[in-house]
PDB file of C-alpha atoms in Angstrom:
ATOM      1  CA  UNK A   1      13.191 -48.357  -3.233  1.00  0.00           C
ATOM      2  CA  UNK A   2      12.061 -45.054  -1.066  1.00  0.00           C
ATOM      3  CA  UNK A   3      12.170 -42.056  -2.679  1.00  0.00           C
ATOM      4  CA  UNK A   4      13.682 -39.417  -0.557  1.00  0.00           C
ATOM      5  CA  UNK A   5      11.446 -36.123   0.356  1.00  0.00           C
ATOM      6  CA  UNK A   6      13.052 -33.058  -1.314  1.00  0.00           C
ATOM      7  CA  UNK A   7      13.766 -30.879   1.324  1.00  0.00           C
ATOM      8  CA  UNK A   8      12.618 -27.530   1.084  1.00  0.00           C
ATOM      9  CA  UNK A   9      14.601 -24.091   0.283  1.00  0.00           C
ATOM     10  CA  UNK A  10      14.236 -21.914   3.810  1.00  0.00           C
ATOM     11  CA  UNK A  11      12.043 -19.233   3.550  1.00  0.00           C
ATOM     12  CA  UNK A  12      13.931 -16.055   3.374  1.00  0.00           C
ATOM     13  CA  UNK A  13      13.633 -13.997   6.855  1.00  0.00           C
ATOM     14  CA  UNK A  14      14.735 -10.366   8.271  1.00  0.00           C
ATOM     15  CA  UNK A  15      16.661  -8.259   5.945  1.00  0.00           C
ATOM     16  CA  UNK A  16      16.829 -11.159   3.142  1.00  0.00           C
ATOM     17  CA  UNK A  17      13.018 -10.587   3.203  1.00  0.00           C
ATOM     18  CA  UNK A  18      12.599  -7.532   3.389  1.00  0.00           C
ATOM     19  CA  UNK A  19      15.087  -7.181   0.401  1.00  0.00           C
ATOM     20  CA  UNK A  20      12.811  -9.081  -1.735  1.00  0.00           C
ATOM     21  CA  UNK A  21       9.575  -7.162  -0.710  1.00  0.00           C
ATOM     22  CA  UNK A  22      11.481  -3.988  -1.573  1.00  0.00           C
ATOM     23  CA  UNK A  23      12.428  -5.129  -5.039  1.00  0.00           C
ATOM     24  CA  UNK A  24       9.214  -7.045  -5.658  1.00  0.00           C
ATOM     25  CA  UNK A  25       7.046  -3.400  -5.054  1.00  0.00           C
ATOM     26  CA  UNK A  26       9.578  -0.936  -6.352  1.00  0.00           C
ATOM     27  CA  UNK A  27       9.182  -3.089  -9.498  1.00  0.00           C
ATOM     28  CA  UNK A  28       5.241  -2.598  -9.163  1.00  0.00           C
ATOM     29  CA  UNK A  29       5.578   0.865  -8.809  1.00  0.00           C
ATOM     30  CA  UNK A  30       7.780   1.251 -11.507  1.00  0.00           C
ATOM     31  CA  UNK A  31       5.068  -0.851 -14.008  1.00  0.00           C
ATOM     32  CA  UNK A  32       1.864   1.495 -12.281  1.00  0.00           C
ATOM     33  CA  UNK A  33       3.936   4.741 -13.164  1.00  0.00           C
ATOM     34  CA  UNK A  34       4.938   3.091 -17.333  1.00  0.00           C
ATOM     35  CA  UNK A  35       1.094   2.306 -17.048  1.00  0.00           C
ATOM     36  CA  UNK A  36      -0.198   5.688 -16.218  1.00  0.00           C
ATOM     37  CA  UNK A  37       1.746   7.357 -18.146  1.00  0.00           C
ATOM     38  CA  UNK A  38       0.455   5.362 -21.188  1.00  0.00           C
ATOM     39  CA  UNK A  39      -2.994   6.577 -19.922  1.00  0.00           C
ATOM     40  CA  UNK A  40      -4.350   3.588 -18.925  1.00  0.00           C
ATOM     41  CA  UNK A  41      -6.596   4.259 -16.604  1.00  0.00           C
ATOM     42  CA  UNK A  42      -8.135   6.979 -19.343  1.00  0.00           C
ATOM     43  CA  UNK A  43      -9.738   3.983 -20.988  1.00  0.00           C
ATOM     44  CA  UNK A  44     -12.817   1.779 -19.883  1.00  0.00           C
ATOM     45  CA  UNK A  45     -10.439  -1.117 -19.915  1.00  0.00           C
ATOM     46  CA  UNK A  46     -10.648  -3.711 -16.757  1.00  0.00           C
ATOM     47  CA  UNK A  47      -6.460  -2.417 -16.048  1.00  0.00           C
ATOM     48  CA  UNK A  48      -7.264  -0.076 -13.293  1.00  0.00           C
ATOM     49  CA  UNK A  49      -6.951  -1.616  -9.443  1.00  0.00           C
ATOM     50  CA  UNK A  50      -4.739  -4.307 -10.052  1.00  0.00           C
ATOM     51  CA  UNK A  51      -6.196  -6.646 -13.424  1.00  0.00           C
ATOM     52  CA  UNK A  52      -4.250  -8.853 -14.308  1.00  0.00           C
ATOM     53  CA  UNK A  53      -2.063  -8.323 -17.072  1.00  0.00           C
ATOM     54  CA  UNK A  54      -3.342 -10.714 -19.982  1.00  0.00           C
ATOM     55  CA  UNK A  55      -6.607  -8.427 -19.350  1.00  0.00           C
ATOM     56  CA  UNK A  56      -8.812 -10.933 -17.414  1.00  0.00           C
ATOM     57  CA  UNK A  57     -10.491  -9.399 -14.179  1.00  0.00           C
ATOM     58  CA  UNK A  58      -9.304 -11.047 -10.945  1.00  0.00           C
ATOM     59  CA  UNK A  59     -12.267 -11.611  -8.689  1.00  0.00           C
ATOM     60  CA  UNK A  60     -10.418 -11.603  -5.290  1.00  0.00           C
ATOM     61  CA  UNK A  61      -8.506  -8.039  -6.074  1.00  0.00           C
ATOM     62  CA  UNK A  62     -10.954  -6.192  -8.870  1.00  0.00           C
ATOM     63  CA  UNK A  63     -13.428  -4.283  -7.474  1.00  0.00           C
ATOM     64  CA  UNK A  64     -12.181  -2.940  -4.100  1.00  0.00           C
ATOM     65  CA  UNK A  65     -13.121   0.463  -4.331  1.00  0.00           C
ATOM     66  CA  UNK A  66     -16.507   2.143  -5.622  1.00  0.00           C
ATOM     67  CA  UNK A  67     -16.187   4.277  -8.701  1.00  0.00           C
ATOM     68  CA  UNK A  68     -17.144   7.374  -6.617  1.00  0.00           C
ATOM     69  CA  UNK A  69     -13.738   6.752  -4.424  1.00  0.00           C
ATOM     70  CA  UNK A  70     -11.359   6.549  -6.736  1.00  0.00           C
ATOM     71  CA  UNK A  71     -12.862   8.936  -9.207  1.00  0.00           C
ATOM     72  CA  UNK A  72     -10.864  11.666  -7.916  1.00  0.00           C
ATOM     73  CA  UNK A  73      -7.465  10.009  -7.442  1.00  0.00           C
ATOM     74  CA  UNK A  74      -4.621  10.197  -9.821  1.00  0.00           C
ATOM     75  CA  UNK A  75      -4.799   7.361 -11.650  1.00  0.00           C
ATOM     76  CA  UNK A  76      -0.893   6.412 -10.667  1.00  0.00           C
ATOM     77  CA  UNK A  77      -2.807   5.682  -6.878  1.00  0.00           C
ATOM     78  CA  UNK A  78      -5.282   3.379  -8.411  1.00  0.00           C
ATOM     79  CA  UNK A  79      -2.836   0.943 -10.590  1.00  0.00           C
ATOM     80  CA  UNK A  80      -0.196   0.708  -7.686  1.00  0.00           C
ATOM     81  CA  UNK A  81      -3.178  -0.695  -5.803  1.00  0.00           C
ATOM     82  CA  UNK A  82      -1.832  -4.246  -4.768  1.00  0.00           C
ATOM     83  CA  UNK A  83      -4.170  -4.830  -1.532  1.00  0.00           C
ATOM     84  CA  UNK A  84      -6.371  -7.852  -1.255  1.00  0.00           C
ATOM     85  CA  UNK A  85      -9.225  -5.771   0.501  1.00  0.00           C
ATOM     86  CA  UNK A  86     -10.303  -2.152   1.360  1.00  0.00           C
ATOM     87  CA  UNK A  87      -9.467  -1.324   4.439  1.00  0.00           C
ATOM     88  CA  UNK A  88     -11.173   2.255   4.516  1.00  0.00           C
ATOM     89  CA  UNK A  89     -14.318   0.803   4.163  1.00  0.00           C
ATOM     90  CA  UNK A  90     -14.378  -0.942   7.502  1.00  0.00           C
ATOM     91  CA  UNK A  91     -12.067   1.726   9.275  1.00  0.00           C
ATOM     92  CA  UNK A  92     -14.356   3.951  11.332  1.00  0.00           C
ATOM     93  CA  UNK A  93     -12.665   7.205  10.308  1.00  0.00           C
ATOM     94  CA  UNK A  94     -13.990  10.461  11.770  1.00  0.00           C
ATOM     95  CA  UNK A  95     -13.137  14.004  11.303  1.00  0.00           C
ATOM     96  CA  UNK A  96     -10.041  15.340  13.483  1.00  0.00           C
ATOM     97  CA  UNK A  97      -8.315  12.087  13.615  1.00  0.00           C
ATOM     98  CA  UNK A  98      -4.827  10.449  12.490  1.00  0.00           C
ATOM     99  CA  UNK A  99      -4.442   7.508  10.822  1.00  0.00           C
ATOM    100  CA  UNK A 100      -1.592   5.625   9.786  1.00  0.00           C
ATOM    101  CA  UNK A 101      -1.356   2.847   6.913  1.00  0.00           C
ATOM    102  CA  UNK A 102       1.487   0.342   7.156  1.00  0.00           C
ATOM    103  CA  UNK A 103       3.113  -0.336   3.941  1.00  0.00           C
ATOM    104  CA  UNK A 104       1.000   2.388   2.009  1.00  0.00           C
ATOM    105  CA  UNK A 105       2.640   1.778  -1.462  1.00  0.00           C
ATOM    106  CA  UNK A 106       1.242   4.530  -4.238  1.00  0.00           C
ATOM    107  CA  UNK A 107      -0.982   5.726  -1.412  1.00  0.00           C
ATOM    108  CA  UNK A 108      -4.744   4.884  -2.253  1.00  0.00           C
ATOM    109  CA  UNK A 109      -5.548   4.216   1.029  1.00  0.00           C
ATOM    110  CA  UNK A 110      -3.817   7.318   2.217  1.00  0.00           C
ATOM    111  CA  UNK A 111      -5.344   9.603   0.130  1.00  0.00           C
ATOM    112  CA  UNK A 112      -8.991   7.893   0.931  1.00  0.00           C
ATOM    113  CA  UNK A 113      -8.391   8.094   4.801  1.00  0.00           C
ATOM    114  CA  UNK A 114      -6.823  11.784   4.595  1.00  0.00           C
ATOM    115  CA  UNK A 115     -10.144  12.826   2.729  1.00  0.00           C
ATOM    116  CA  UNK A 116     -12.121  11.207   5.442  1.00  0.00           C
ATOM    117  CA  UNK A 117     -10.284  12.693   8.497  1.00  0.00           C
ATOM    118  CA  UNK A 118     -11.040  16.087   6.790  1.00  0.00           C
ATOM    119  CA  UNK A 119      -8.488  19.125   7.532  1.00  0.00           C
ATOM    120  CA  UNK A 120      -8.709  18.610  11.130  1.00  0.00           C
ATOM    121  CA  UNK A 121      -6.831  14.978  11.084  1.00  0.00           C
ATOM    122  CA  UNK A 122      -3.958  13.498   9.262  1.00  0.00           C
ATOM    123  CA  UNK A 123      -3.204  10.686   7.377  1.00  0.00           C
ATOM    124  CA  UNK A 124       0.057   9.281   7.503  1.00  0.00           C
ATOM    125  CA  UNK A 125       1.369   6.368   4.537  1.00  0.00           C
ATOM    126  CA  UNK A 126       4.925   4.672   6.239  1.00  0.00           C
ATOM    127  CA  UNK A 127       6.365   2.713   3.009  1.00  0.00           C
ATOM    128  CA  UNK A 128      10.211   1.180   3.009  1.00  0.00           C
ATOM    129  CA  UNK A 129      10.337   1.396  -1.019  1.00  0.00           C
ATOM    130  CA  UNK A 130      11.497   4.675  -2.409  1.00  0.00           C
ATOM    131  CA  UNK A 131       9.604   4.142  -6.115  1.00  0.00           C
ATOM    132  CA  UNK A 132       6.464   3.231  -4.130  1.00  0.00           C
ATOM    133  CA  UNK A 133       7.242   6.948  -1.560  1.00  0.00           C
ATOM    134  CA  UNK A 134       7.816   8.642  -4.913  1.00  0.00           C
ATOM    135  CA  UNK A 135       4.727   7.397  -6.161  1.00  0.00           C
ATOM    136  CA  UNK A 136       2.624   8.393  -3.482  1.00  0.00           C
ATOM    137  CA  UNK A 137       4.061  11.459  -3.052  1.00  0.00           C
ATOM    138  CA  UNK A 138       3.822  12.236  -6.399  1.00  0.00           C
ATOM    139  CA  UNK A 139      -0.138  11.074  -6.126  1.00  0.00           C
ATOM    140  CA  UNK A 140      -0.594  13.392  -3.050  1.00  0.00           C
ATOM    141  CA  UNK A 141       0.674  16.322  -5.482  1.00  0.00           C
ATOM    142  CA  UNK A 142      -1.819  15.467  -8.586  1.00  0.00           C
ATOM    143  CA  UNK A 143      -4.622  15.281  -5.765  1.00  0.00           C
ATOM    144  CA  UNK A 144      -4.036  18.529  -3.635  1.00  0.00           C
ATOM    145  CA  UNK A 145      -4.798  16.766  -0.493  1.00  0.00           C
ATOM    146  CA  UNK A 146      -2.582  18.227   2.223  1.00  0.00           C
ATOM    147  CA  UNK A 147      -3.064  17.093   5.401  1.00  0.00           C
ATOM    148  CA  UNK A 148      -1.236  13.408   4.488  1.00  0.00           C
ATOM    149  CA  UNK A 149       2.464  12.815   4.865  1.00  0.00           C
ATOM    150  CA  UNK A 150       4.692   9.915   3.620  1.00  0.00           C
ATOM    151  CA  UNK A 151       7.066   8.124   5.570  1.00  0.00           C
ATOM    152  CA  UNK A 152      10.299   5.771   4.612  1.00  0.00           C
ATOM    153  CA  UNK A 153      10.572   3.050   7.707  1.00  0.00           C
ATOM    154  CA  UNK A 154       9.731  -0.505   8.148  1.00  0.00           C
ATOM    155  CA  UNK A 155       6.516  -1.549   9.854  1.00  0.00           C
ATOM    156  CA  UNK A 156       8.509  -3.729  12.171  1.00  0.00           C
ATOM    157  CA  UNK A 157       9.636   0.346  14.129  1.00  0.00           C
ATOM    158  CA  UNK A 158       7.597   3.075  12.949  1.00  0.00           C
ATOM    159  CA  UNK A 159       9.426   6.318  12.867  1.00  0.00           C
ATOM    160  CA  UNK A 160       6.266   8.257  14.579  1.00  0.00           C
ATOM    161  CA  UNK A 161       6.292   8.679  18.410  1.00  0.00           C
ATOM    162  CA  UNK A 162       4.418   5.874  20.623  1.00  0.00           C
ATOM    163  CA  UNK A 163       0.514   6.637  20.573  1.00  0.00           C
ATOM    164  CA  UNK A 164       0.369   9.445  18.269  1.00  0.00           C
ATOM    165  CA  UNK A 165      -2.501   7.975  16.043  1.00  0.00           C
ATOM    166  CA  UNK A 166      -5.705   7.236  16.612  1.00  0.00           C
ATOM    167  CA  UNK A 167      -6.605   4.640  13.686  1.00  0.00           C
ATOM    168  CA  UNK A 168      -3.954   2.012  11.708  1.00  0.00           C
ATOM    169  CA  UNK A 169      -5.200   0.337   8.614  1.00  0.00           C
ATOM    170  CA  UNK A 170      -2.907  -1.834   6.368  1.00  0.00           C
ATOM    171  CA  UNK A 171      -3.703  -3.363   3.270  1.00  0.00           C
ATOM    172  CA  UNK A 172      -2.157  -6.785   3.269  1.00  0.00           C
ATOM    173  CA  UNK A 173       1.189  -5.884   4.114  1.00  0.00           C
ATOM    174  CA  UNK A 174       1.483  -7.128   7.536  1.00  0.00           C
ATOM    175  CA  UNK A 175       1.876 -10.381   6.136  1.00  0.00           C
ATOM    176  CA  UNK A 176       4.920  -9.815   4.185  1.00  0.00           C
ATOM    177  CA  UNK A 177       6.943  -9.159   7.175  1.00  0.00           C
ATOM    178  CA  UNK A 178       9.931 -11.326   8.507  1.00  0.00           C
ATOM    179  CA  UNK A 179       8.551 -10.160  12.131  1.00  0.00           C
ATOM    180  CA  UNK A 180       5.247  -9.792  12.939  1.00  0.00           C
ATOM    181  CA  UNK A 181       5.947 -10.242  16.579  1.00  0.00           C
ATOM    182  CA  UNK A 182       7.588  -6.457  16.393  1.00  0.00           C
ATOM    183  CA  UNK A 183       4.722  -4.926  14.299  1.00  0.00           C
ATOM    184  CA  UNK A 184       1.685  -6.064  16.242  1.00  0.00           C
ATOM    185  CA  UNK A 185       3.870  -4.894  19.272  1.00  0.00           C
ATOM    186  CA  UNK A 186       4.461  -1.457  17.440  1.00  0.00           C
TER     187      UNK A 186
END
């Protein structure tokens, strides 16, 4: 007798997709905020940057960003960290530039890039979640850093006019799109 092959379920594209990314972070962002608020990050425990929650240390996503980065950051940046890397550490930012991260959640990597571009640049976070935009913007508040703005679009059209930034960084978002055809072309 042959057993038959299971068929697998289609992998959900387009708006399905991006309907499950959107309730998959707003969910995150809504656990970072219950998390700083219970002060969290005010405690030398291994929950900042994205541990785990049965309190082990995850060596792929711990450990992203030194101490002396996140320091200064509201702690609500820090926890809605969900990146696999750090992409400010291999951006070349320099003073007087604009930089643009593509699915910029609570806004880490915002707030990191705005400090480097200095008061002479800009660093723009484009997010389609509106707990993860409330999170950052609420983030960019606590910090005082002004020269950062948050946007509500999908990576697949970004609502900024054609070449009006000089750096993009993304922090393993790109992959979650239904498209990446359209993003790589944006």
């Amino acid at each position: 007798m042959i057993t038959p092959i299971p068929v697998p379920e289609p992998v959900p594209t387009g708006e399905a997709l991006a309907q499950i990314v959107r309730e998959k972070y707003g969910q995150a962002a809504k656990r970072a905020m219950a998390a700083e608020q219970a002060s969290c990050c005010g405690s030398t425990s291994s929950c900042c940057g994205g541990a785990p929650s049965d309190g082990t240390v995850d060596p792929i996503t711990s450990n992203l960003y030194l101490m002396s980065e996140t320091a200064e950051l509201p702690s609500g940046a820090v926890l809605a960290s969900l990146g696999c890397g750090n992409p400010t550490a291999l951006a070349e930012l320099r003073a007087g530039e604009t930089v643009l991260d593509l699915g910029s959640g609570g806004g880490i990597d915002v707030l990191l890039s705005a400090r480097r571009v200095g008061p002479t640049g800009k660093a723009y976070g484009l997010d389609m979640t509106d707990e993860m935009l409330d999170l950052a913007n609420r983030n960019q508040r606590e910090a005082g850093i002004t020269n950062v703005e948050f946007l509500k679009g999908r990576i697949e059209a970004i609502p900024l006019p054609d070449a009006s930034v000089d750096v993009i960084i993304s922090n393993c978002v790109i992959n979650l799109s239904g498209d990446k055809a359209a993003v790589l072309a944006e």
